[in-house]
mmCIF file with all atom_site columns, C-alpha atoms in Angstrom:
data_model
loop_
_atom_site.group_PDB
_atom_site.id
_atom_site.type_symbol
_atom_site.label_atom_id
_atom_site.label_alt_id
_atom_site.label_comp_id
_atom_site.label_asym_id
_atom_site.label_entity_id
_atom_site.label_seq_id
_atom_site.pdbx_PDB_ins_code
_atom_site.Cartn_x
_atom_site.Cartn_y
_atom_site.Cartn_z
_atom_site.occupancy
_atom_site.B_iso_or_equiv
_atom_site.pdbx_formal_charge
_atom_site.auth_seq_id
_atom_site.auth_comp_id
_atom_site.auth_asym_id
_atom_site.auth_atom_id
_atom_site.pdbx_PDB_model_num
ATOM 1   C CA . UNK A 1 1   ? 104.166 117.736 85.311  1.00 0.00 ? 103 UNK A CA 1
ATOM 2   C CA . UNK A 1 2   ? 102.556 119.299 88.387  1.00 0.00 ? 104 UNK A CA 1
ATOM 3   C CA . UNK A 1 3   ? 98.821  119.601 88.955  1.00 0.00 ? 105 UNK A CA 1
ATOM 4   C CA . UNK A 1 4   ? 97.058  122.935 88.921  1.00 0.00 ? 106 UNK A CA 1
ATOM 5   C CA . UNK A 1 5   ? 95.494  123.844 92.279  1.00 0.00 ? 107 UNK A CA 1
ATOM 6   C CA . UNK A 1 6   ? 92.063  123.851 90.614  1.00 0.00 ? 108 UNK A CA 1
ATOM 7   C CA . UNK A 1 7   ? 92.227  120.080 90.144  1.00 0.00 ? 109 UNK A CA 1
ATOM 8   C CA . UNK A 1 8   ? 91.827  119.655 93.906  1.00 0.00 ? 110 UNK A CA 1
ATOM 9   C CA . UNK A 1 9   ? 89.195  122.352 94.421  1.00 0.00 ? 111 UNK A CA 1
ATOM 10  C CA . UNK A 1 10  ? 86.485  119.823 93.632  1.00 0.00 ? 112 UNK A CA 1
ATOM 11  C CA . UNK A 1 11  ? 84.431  117.152 95.347  1.00 0.00 ? 113 UNK A CA 1
ATOM 12  C CA . UNK A 1 12  ? 86.674  114.378 96.739  1.00 0.00 ? 114 UNK A CA 1
ATOM 13  C CA . UNK A 1 13  ? 84.373  111.815 95.090  1.00 0.00 ? 115 UNK A CA 1
ATOM 14  C CA . UNK A 1 14  ? 85.312  113.334 91.719  1.00 0.00 ? 116 UNK A CA 1
ATOM 15  C CA . UNK A 1 15  ? 89.035  113.753 92.387  1.00 0.00 ? 117 UNK A CA 1
ATOM 16  C CA . UNK A 1 16  ? 89.424  110.265 93.888  1.00 0.00 ? 118 UNK A CA 1
ATOM 17  C CA . UNK A 1 17  ? 88.899  108.098 90.805  1.00 0.00 ? 119 UNK A CA 1
ATOM 18  C CA . UNK A 1 18  ? 90.665  110.649 88.585  1.00 0.00 ? 120 UNK A CA 1
ATOM 19  C CA . UNK A 1 19  ? 93.904  110.693 90.576  1.00 0.00 ? 121 UNK A CA 1
ATOM 20  C CA . UNK A 1 20  ? 94.389  106.924 90.373  1.00 0.00 ? 122 UNK A CA 1
ATOM 21  C CA . UNK A 1 21  ? 97.405  106.228 88.168  1.00 0.00 ? 123 UNK A CA 1
ATOM 22  C CA . UNK A 1 22  ? 99.006  109.604 88.913  1.00 0.00 ? 124 UNK A CA 1
ATOM 23  C CA . UNK A 1 23  ? 102.143 110.058 91.004  1.00 0.00 ? 125 UNK A CA 1
ATOM 24  C CA . UNK A 1 24  ? 103.033 110.779 94.617  1.00 0.00 ? 126 UNK A CA 1
ATOM 25  C CA . UNK A 1 25  ? 106.675 111.911 94.696  1.00 0.00 ? 127 UNK A CA 1
ATOM 26  C CA . UNK A 1 26  ? 108.893 111.963 97.787  1.00 0.00 ? 128 UNK A CA 1
ATOM 27  C CA . UNK A 1 27  ? 112.286 113.672 97.779  1.00 0.00 ? 129 UNK A CA 1
ATOM 28  C CA . UNK A 1 28  ? 114.718 112.554 100.486 1.00 0.00 ? 130 UNK A CA 1
ATOM 29  C CA . UNK A 1 29  ? 118.249 113.932 100.172 1.00 0.00 ? 131 UNK A CA 1
ATOM 30  C CA . UNK A 1 30  ? 119.412 113.195 96.632  1.00 0.00 ? 132 UNK A CA 1
ATOM 31  C CA . UNK A 1 31  ? 116.721 110.549 96.073  1.00 0.00 ? 133 UNK A CA 1
ATOM 32  C CA . UNK A 1 32  ? 113.524 111.331 94.158  1.00 0.00 ? 134 UNK A CA 1
ATOM 33  C CA . UNK A 1 33  ? 111.162 108.450 94.891  1.00 0.00 ? 135 UNK A CA 1
ATOM 34  C CA . UNK A 1 34  ? 108.313 108.010 92.449  1.00 0.00 ? 136 UNK A CA 1
ATOM 35  C CA . UNK A 1 35  ? 105.157 106.080 93.316  1.00 0.00 ? 137 UNK A CA 1
ATOM 36  C CA . UNK A 1 36  ? 101.874 105.565 91.480  1.00 0.00 ? 138 UNK A CA 1
ATOM 37  C CA . UNK A 1 37  ? 98.628  106.107 93.397  1.00 0.00 ? 139 UNK A CA 1
ATOM 38  C CA . UNK A 1 38  ? 96.540  102.918 93.136  1.00 0.00 ? 140 UNK A CA 1
ATOM 39  C CA . UNK A 1 39  ? 94.001  103.220 95.972  1.00 0.00 ? 141 UNK A CA 1
ATOM 40  C CA . UNK A 1 40  ? 92.235  106.056 97.805  1.00 0.00 ? 142 UNK A CA 1
ATOM 41  C CA . UNK A 1 41  ? 89.258  106.562 100.111 1.00 0.00 ? 143 UNK A CA 1
ATOM 42  C CA . UNK A 1 42  ? 87.089  109.683 100.151 1.00 0.00 ? 144 UNK A CA 1
ATOM 43  C CA . UNK A 1 43  ? 86.053  111.346 103.407 1.00 0.00 ? 145 UNK A CA 1
ATOM 44  C CA . UNK A 1 44  ? 83.296  113.837 102.813 1.00 0.00 ? 146 UNK A CA 1
ATOM 45  C CA . UNK A 1 45  ? 83.385  116.311 105.652 1.00 0.00 ? 147 UNK A CA 1
ATOM 46  C CA . UNK A 1 46  ? 80.767  117.357 108.216 1.00 0.00 ? 148 UNK A CA 1
ATOM 47  C CA . UNK A 1 47  ? 78.015  114.906 107.219 1.00 0.00 ? 149 UNK A CA 1
ATOM 48  C CA . UNK A 1 48  ? 80.324  111.861 106.916 1.00 0.00 ? 150 UNK A CA 1
ATOM 49  C CA . UNK A 1 49  ? 80.330  109.952 110.204 1.00 0.00 ? 151 UNK A CA 1
ATOM 50  C CA . UNK A 1 50  ? 83.668  108.339 109.272 1.00 0.00 ? 152 UNK A CA 1
ATOM 51  C CA . UNK A 1 51  ? 85.397  111.691 108.736 1.00 0.00 ? 153 UNK A CA 1
ATOM 52  C CA . UNK A 1 52  ? 87.609  113.366 111.326 1.00 0.00 ? 154 UNK A CA 1
ATOM 53  C CA . UNK A 1 53  ? 85.706  116.553 110.406 1.00 0.00 ? 155 UNK A CA 1
ATOM 54  C CA . UNK A 1 54  ? 82.289  115.022 111.172 1.00 0.00 ? 156 UNK A CA 1
ATOM 55  C CA . UNK A 1 55  ? 80.019  117.696 112.612 1.00 0.00 ? 157 UNK A CA 1
ATOM 56  C CA . UNK A 1 56  ? 82.520  120.365 111.510 1.00 0.00 ? 158 UNK A CA 1
ATOM 57  C CA . UNK A 1 57  ? 84.780  119.344 114.410 1.00 0.00 ? 159 UNK A CA 1
ATOM 58  C CA . UNK A 1 58  ? 87.925  121.470 114.294 1.00 0.00 ? 160 UNK A CA 1
ATOM 59  C CA . UNK A 1 59  ? 90.960  120.622 116.393 1.00 0.00 ? 161 UNK A CA 1
ATOM 60  C CA . UNK A 1 60  ? 94.677  121.328 116.087 1.00 0.00 ? 162 UNK A CA 1
ATOM 61  C CA . UNK A 1 61  ? 94.993  117.882 114.472 1.00 0.00 ? 163 UNK A CA 1
ATOM 62  C CA . UNK A 1 62  ? 92.160  118.266 111.949 1.00 0.00 ? 164 UNK A CA 1
ATOM 63  C CA . UNK A 1 63  ? 92.775  121.911 111.013 1.00 0.00 ? 165 UNK A CA 1
ATOM 64  C CA . UNK A 1 64  ? 94.641  120.968 107.780 1.00 0.00 ? 166 UNK A CA 1
ATOM 65  C CA . UNK A 1 65  ? 91.441  119.272 106.536 1.00 0.00 ? 167 UNK A CA 1
ATOM 66  C CA . UNK A 1 66  ? 89.803  122.706 106.493 1.00 0.00 ? 168 UNK A CA 1
ATOM 67  C CA . UNK A 1 67  ? 92.612  124.222 104.393 1.00 0.00 ? 169 UNK A CA 1
ATOM 68  C CA . UNK A 1 68  ? 92.621  124.665 100.631 1.00 0.00 ? 170 UNK A CA 1
ATOM 69  C CA . UNK A 1 69  ? 92.553  121.669 98.292  1.00 0.00 ? 171 UNK A CA 1
ATOM 70  C CA . UNK A 1 70  ? 95.958  120.295 97.311  1.00 0.00 ? 172 UNK A CA 1
ATOM 71  C CA . UNK A 1 71  ? 97.335  120.376 100.844 1.00 0.00 ? 173 UNK A CA 1
ATOM 72  C CA . UNK A 1 72  ? 97.992  117.281 102.937 1.00 0.00 ? 174 UNK A CA 1
ATOM 73  C CA . UNK A 1 73  ? 96.448  116.031 106.147 1.00 0.00 ? 175 UNK A CA 1
ATOM 74  C CA . UNK A 1 74  ? 98.589  113.512 108.046 1.00 0.00 ? 176 UNK A CA 1
ATOM 75  C CA . UNK A 1 75  ? 97.397  111.809 111.215 1.00 0.00 ? 177 UNK A CA 1
ATOM 76  C CA . UNK A 1 76  ? 98.481  108.995 113.525 1.00 0.00 ? 178 UNK A CA 1
ATOM 77  C CA . UNK A 1 77  ? 96.517  105.765 114.032 1.00 0.00 ? 179 UNK A CA 1
ATOM 78  C CA . UNK A 1 78  ? 97.010  103.114 116.736 1.00 0.00 ? 180 UNK A CA 1
ATOM 79  C CA . UNK A 1 79  ? 99.630  105.414 118.246 1.00 0.00 ? 181 UNK A CA 1
ATOM 80  C CA . UNK A 1 80  ? 102.210 104.302 115.690 1.00 0.00 ? 182 UNK A CA 1
ATOM 81  C CA . UNK A 1 81  ? 101.215 104.597 112.004 1.00 0.00 ? 183 UNK A CA 1
ATOM 82  C CA . UNK A 1 82  ? 100.986 107.796 109.977 1.00 0.00 ? 184 UNK A CA 1
ATOM 83  C CA . UNK A 1 83  ? 98.345  108.141 107.244 1.00 0.00 ? 185 UNK A CA 1
ATOM 84  C CA . UNK A 1 84  ? 98.385  110.790 104.497 1.00 0.00 ? 186 UNK A CA 1
ATOM 85  C CA . UNK A 1 85  ? 95.339  112.429 102.927 1.00 0.00 ? 187 UNK A CA 1
ATOM 86  C CA . UNK A 1 86  ? 95.005  114.809 99.998  1.00 0.00 ? 188 UNK A CA 1
ATOM 87  C CA . UNK A 1 87  ? 92.727  117.690 100.981 1.00 0.00 ? 189 UNK A CA 1
ATOM 88  C CA . UNK A 1 88  ? 90.039  118.562 98.413  1.00 0.00 ? 190 UNK A CA 1
ATOM 89  C CA . UNK A 1 89  ? 87.588  121.432 97.959  1.00 0.00 ? 191 UNK A CA 1
ATOM 90  C CA . UNK A 1 90  ? 87.813  125.115 98.834  1.00 0.00 ? 192 UNK A CA 1
ATOM 91  C CA . UNK A 1 91  ? 89.122  126.326 102.157 1.00 0.00 ? 193 UNK A CA 1
ATOM 92  C CA . UNK A 1 92  ? 86.616  125.617 104.927 1.00 0.00 ? 194 UNK A CA 1
ATOM 93  C CA . UNK A 1 93  ? 85.101  122.529 103.217 1.00 0.00 ? 195 UNK A CA 1
ATOM 94  C CA . UNK A 1 94  ? 86.894  119.597 104.866 1.00 0.00 ? 196 UNK A CA 1
ATOM 95  C CA . UNK A 1 95  ? 86.927  116.827 102.275 1.00 0.00 ? 197 UNK A CA 1
ATOM 96  C CA . UNK A 1 96  ? 89.944  114.562 101.854 1.00 0.00 ? 198 UNK A CA 1
ATOM 97  C CA . UNK A 1 97  ? 91.296  111.469 100.117 1.00 0.00 ? 199 UNK A CA 1
ATOM 98  C CA . UNK A 1 98  ? 93.168  108.945 102.230 1.00 0.00 ? 200 UNK A CA 1
ATOM 99  C CA . UNK A 1 99  ? 95.916  107.398 100.115 1.00 0.00 ? 201 UNK A CA 1
ATOM 100 C CA . UNK A 1 100 ? 95.635  103.687 100.913 1.00 0.00 ? 202 UNK A CA 1
ATOM 101 C CA . UNK A 1 101 ? 98.062  102.219 98.387  1.00 0.00 ? 203 UNK A CA 1
ATOM 102 C CA . UNK A 1 102 ? 100.849 103.260 96.023  1.00 0.00 ? 204 UNK A CA 1
ATOM 103 C CA . UNK A 1 103 ? 102.970 101.295 93.573  1.00 0.00 ? 205 UNK A CA 1
ATOM 104 C CA . UNK A 1 104 ? 106.703 102.059 93.975  1.00 0.00 ? 206 UNK A CA 1
ATOM 105 C CA . UNK A 1 105 ? 108.392 102.755 90.645  1.00 0.00 ? 207 UNK A CA 1
ATOM 106 C CA . UNK A 1 106 ? 112.015 103.222 91.767  1.00 0.00 ? 208 UNK A CA 1
ATOM 107 C CA . UNK A 1 107 ? 114.318 103.140 94.840  1.00 0.00 ? 209 UNK A CA 1
ATOM 108 C CA . UNK A 1 108 ? 112.813 99.798  95.903  1.00 0.00 ? 210 UNK A CA 1
ATOM 109 C CA . UNK A 1 109 ? 115.810 98.870  98.062  1.00 0.00 ? 211 UNK A CA 1
ATOM 110 C CA . UNK A 1 110 ? 115.668 102.186 99.926  1.00 0.00 ? 212 UNK A CA 1
ATOM 111 C CA . UNK A 1 111 ? 111.935 101.795 100.574 1.00 0.00 ? 213 UNK A CA 1
ATOM 112 C CA . UNK A 1 112 ? 112.540 98.245  101.759 1.00 0.00 ? 214 UNK A CA 1
ATOM 113 C CA . UNK A 1 113 ? 115.167 99.449  104.246 1.00 0.00 ? 215 UNK A CA 1
ATOM 114 C CA . UNK A 1 114 ? 112.671 101.978 105.614 1.00 0.00 ? 216 UNK A CA 1
ATOM 115 C CA . UNK A 1 115 ? 110.237 99.089  106.176 1.00 0.00 ? 217 UNK A CA 1
ATOM 116 C CA . UNK A 1 116 ? 112.889 96.944  107.901 1.00 0.00 ? 218 UNK A CA 1
ATOM 117 C CA . UNK A 1 117 ? 113.828 94.988  104.794 1.00 0.00 ? 219 UNK A CA 1
ATOM 118 C CA . UNK A 1 118 ? 110.412 93.694  103.775 1.00 0.00 ? 220 UNK A CA 1
ATOM 119 C CA . UNK A 1 119 ? 111.285 91.136  101.082 1.00 0.00 ? 221 UNK A CA 1
ATOM 120 C CA . UNK A 1 120 ? 107.964 90.995  99.227  1.00 0.00 ? 222 UNK A CA 1
ATOM 121 C CA . UNK A 1 121 ? 107.751 94.138  97.076  1.00 0.00 ? 223 UNK A CA 1
ATOM 122 C CA . UNK A 1 122 ? 103.943 93.958  97.081  1.00 0.00 ? 224 UNK A CA 1
ATOM 123 C CA . UNK A 1 123 ? 103.889 94.378  100.872 1.00 0.00 ? 225 UNK A CA 1
ATOM 124 C CA . UNK A 1 124 ? 106.010 97.531  100.835 1.00 0.00 ? 226 UNK A CA 1
ATOM 125 C CA . UNK A 1 125 ? 103.352 100.162 100.236 1.00 0.00 ? 227 UNK A CA 1
ATOM 126 C CA . UNK A 1 126 ? 99.981  98.352  100.093 1.00 0.00 ? 228 UNK A CA 1
ATOM 127 C CA . UNK A 1 127 ? 98.406  100.157 103.046 1.00 0.00 ? 229 UNK A CA 1
ATOM 128 C CA . UNK A 1 128 ? 98.250  103.721 104.391 1.00 0.00 ? 230 UNK A CA 1
ATOM 129 C CA . UNK A 1 129 ? 100.628 103.112 107.306 1.00 0.00 ? 231 UNK A CA 1
ATOM 130 C CA . UNK A 1 130 ? 103.012 101.045 105.184 1.00 0.00 ? 232 UNK A CA 1
ATOM 131 C CA . UNK A 1 131 ? 103.389 103.658 102.466 1.00 0.00 ? 233 UNK A CA 1
ATOM 132 C CA . UNK A 1 132 ? 103.996 106.454 104.983 1.00 0.00 ? 234 UNK A CA 1
ATOM 133 C CA . UNK A 1 133 ? 106.660 104.344 106.688 1.00 0.00 ? 235 UNK A CA 1
ATOM 134 C CA . UNK A 1 134 ? 108.358 103.460 103.395 1.00 0.00 ? 236 UNK A CA 1
ATOM 135 C CA . UNK A 1 135 ? 108.302 107.077 102.176 1.00 0.00 ? 237 UNK A CA 1
ATOM 136 C CA . UNK A 1 136 ? 109.137 108.577 105.591 1.00 0.00 ? 238 UNK A CA 1
ATOM 137 C CA . UNK A 1 137 ? 105.975 110.675 105.644 1.00 0.00 ? 239 UNK A CA 1
ATOM 138 C CA . UNK A 1 138 ? 105.481 112.004 109.179 1.00 0.00 ? 240 UNK A CA 1
ATOM 139 C CA . UNK A 1 139 ? 102.991 114.366 110.795 1.00 0.00 ? 241 UNK A CA 1
ATOM 140 C CA . UNK A 1 140 ? 105.440 117.177 110.036 1.00 0.00 ? 242 UNK A CA 1
ATOM 141 C CA . UNK A 1 141 ? 103.901 117.023 106.557 1.00 0.00 ? 243 UNK A CA 1
ATOM 142 C CA . UNK A 1 142 ? 100.371 117.713 107.827 1.00 0.00 ? 244 UNK A CA 1
ATOM 143 C CA . UNK A 1 143 ? 99.275  120.944 106.143 1.00 0.00 ? 245 UNK A CA 1
ATOM 144 C CA . UNK A 1 144 ? 102.047 120.632 103.525 1.00 0.00 ? 246 UNK A CA 1
ATOM 145 C CA . UNK A 1 145 ? 101.323 121.945 100.032 1.00 0.00 ? 247 UNK A CA 1
ATOM 146 C CA . UNK A 1 146 ? 101.334 118.954 97.666  1.00 0.00 ? 248 UNK A CA 1
ATOM 147 C CA . UNK A 1 147 ? 100.941 121.242 94.630  1.00 0.00 ? 249 UNK A CA 1
ATOM 148 C CA . UNK A 1 148 ? 104.049 123.402 95.147  1.00 0.00 ? 250 UNK A CA 1
ATOM 149 C CA . UNK A 1 149 ? 106.042 121.426 97.729  1.00 0.00 ? 251 UNK A CA 1
ATOM 150 C CA . UNK A 1 150 ? 109.627 120.316 97.130  1.00 0.00 ? 252 UNK A CA 1
ATOM 151 C CA . UNK A 1 151 ? 109.940 117.235 99.342  1.00 0.00 ? 253 UNK A CA 1
ATOM 152 C CA . UNK A 1 152 ? 106.476 115.731 98.861  1.00 0.00 ? 254 UNK A CA 1
ATOM 153 C CA . UNK A 1 153 ? 104.225 116.473 95.913  1.00 0.00 ? 255 UNK A CA 1
ATOM 154 C CA . UNK A 1 154 ? 101.748 115.172 93.354  1.00 0.00 ? 256 UNK A CA 1
ATOM 155 C CA . UNK A 1 155 ? 102.457 114.888 89.646  1.00 0.00 ? 257 UNK A CA 1
ATOM 156 C CA . UNK A 1 156 ? 100.354 114.031 86.608  1.00 0.00 ? 258 UNK A CA 1
ATOM 157 C CA . UNK A 1 157 ? 101.020 110.801 84.757  1.00 0.00 ? 259 UNK A CA 1
ATOM 158 C CA . UNK A 1 158 ? 100.910 112.065 81.203  1.00 0.00 ? 260 UNK A CA 1
ATOM 159 C CA . UNK A 1 159 ? 101.241 108.531 79.855  1.00 0.00 ? 261 UNK A CA 1
ATOM 160 C CA . UNK A 1 160 ? 98.526  107.074 82.043  1.00 0.00 ? 262 UNK A CA 1
ATOM 161 C CA . UNK A 1 161 ? 97.359  103.734 80.775  1.00 0.00 ? 263 UNK A CA 1
ATOM 162 C CA . UNK A 1 162 ? 93.646  102.979 80.554  1.00 0.00 ? 264 UNK A CA 1
ATOM 163 C CA . UNK A 1 163 ? 92.618  101.716 83.964  1.00 0.00 ? 265 UNK A CA 1
ATOM 164 C CA . UNK A 1 164 ? 89.508  100.103 85.372  1.00 0.00 ? 266 UNK A CA 1
ATOM 165 C CA . UNK A 1 165 ? 88.428  101.736 88.630  1.00 0.00 ? 267 UNK A CA 1
ATOM 166 C CA . UNK A 1 166 ? 86.684  99.645  91.277  1.00 0.00 ? 268 UNK A CA 1
ATOM 167 C CA . UNK A 1 167 ? 84.416  101.310 93.874  1.00 0.00 ? 269 UNK A CA 1
ATOM 168 C CA . UNK A 1 168 ? 83.869  99.582  97.201  1.00 0.00 ? 270 UNK A CA 1
ATOM 169 C CA . UNK A 1 169 ? 83.135  100.235 100.864 1.00 0.00 ? 271 UNK A CA 1
ATOM 170 C CA . UNK A 1 170 ? 85.796  101.924 102.943 1.00 0.00 ? 272 UNK A CA 1
ATOM 171 C CA . UNK A 1 171 ? 87.928  99.897  105.352 1.00 0.00 ? 273 UNK A CA 1
ATOM 172 C CA . UNK A 1 172 ? 87.772  99.872  109.155 1.00 0.00 ? 274 UNK A CA 1
ATOM 173 C CA . UNK A 1 173 ? 84.893  102.277 109.761 1.00 0.00 ? 275 UNK A CA 1
ATOM 174 C CA . UNK A 1 174 ? 82.227  100.037 111.325 1.00 0.00 ? 276 UNK A CA 1
ATOM 175 C CA . UNK A 1 175 ? 81.356  102.866 113.747 1.00 0.00 ? 277 UNK A CA 1
ATOM 176 C CA . UNK A 1 176 ? 80.163  105.126 110.902 1.00 0.00 ? 278 UNK A CA 1
ATOM 177 C CA . UNK A 1 177 ? 76.570  103.794 110.867 1.00 0.00 ? 279 UNK A CA 1
ATOM 178 C CA . UNK A 1 178 ? 74.953  104.266 107.441 1.00 0.00 ? 280 UNK A CA 1
ATOM 179 C CA . UNK A 1 179 ? 78.148  105.893 106.123 1.00 0.00 ? 281 UNK A CA 1
ATOM 180 C CA . UNK A 1 180 ? 80.090  102.638 106.386 1.00 0.00 ? 282 UNK A CA 1
ATOM 181 C CA . UNK A 1 181 ? 78.041  101.379 103.414 1.00 0.00 ? 283 UNK A CA 1
ATOM 182 C CA . UNK A 1 182 ? 79.132  104.169 101.050 1.00 0.00 ? 284 UNK A CA 1
ATOM 183 C CA . UNK A 1 183 ? 81.170  103.018 98.050  1.00 0.00 ? 285 UNK A CA 1
ATOM 184 C CA . UNK A 1 184 ? 83.796  105.709 98.591  1.00 0.00 ? 286 UNK A CA 1
ATOM 185 C CA . UNK A 1 185 ? 86.927  103.578 98.241  1.00 0.00 ? 287 UNK A CA 1
ATOM 186 C CA . UNK A 1 186 ? 88.457  103.614 94.753  1.00 0.00 ? 288 UNK A CA 1
ATOM 187 C CA . UNK A 1 187 ? 91.241  101.415 93.434  1.00 0.00 ? 289 UNK A CA 1
ATOM 188 C CA . UNK A 1 188 ? 92.806  100.172 90.222  1.00 0.00 ? 290 UNK A CA 1
ATOM 189 C CA . UNK A 1 189 ? 91.431  96.746  89.395  1.00 0.00 ? 291 UNK A CA 1
ATOM 190 C CA . UNK A 1 190 ? 93.966  93.904  89.702  1.00 0.00 ? 292 UNK A CA 1
ATOM 191 C CA . UNK A 1 191 ? 96.811  96.175  90.862  1.00 0.00 ? 293 UNK A CA 1
ATOM 192 C CA . UNK A 1 192 ? 98.997  94.165  93.262  1.00 0.00 ? 294 UNK A CA 1
ATOM 193 C CA . UNK A 1 193 ? 99.698  97.187  95.492  1.00 0.00 ? 295 UNK A CA 1
ATOM 194 C CA . UNK A 1 194 ? 96.079  97.678  96.550  1.00 0.00 ? 296 UNK A CA 1
ATOM 195 C CA . UNK A 1 195 ? 95.757  97.096  100.320 1.00 0.00 ? 297 UNK A CA 1
ATOM 196 C CA . UNK A 1 196 ? 94.327  93.895  101.709 1.00 0.00 ? 298 UNK A CA 1
ATOM 197 C CA . UNK A 1 197 ? 91.167  94.188  103.791 1.00 0.00 ? 299 UNK A CA 1
#
């Protein structure tokens, strides 16, 4: 069951914990790959020194962050790894959730091949670059509509189990001054697909 757009037209700090346990779906050819979102980080726009939109900075790369909630923002880090974010809020308010970890629910062998035959299932998708590699999410998906899209989209988990959400500091943002201390990383407690610091 798809999300309504309105779900994403809210503060990323509200959407973040709520979307844990729901699904990120990737369609590649005749394969429909289902993964469960287990870890996200919120980036809160112009005032957040860790955000690509800090100071309302708009570039060709960051423009999708300023689009309507429910779209994606994909960027490259270290010149080699893609990272996918879910845009939140109304158009012009650049908040986003970096998806840091997903739990693969099917097509494990296919995902493993995409990651050069990683043998340990728990290392397949337990990091933002890893999951994009496994799911073949490229920057072509930046600005993609995750509400209505066909090849990459979000879906509600209508049988979501009761989960315990942990809040912690975000990873790898030592430059963000006082914003590095914010507890804006959310993950499912004890899930083995949460990224390692």
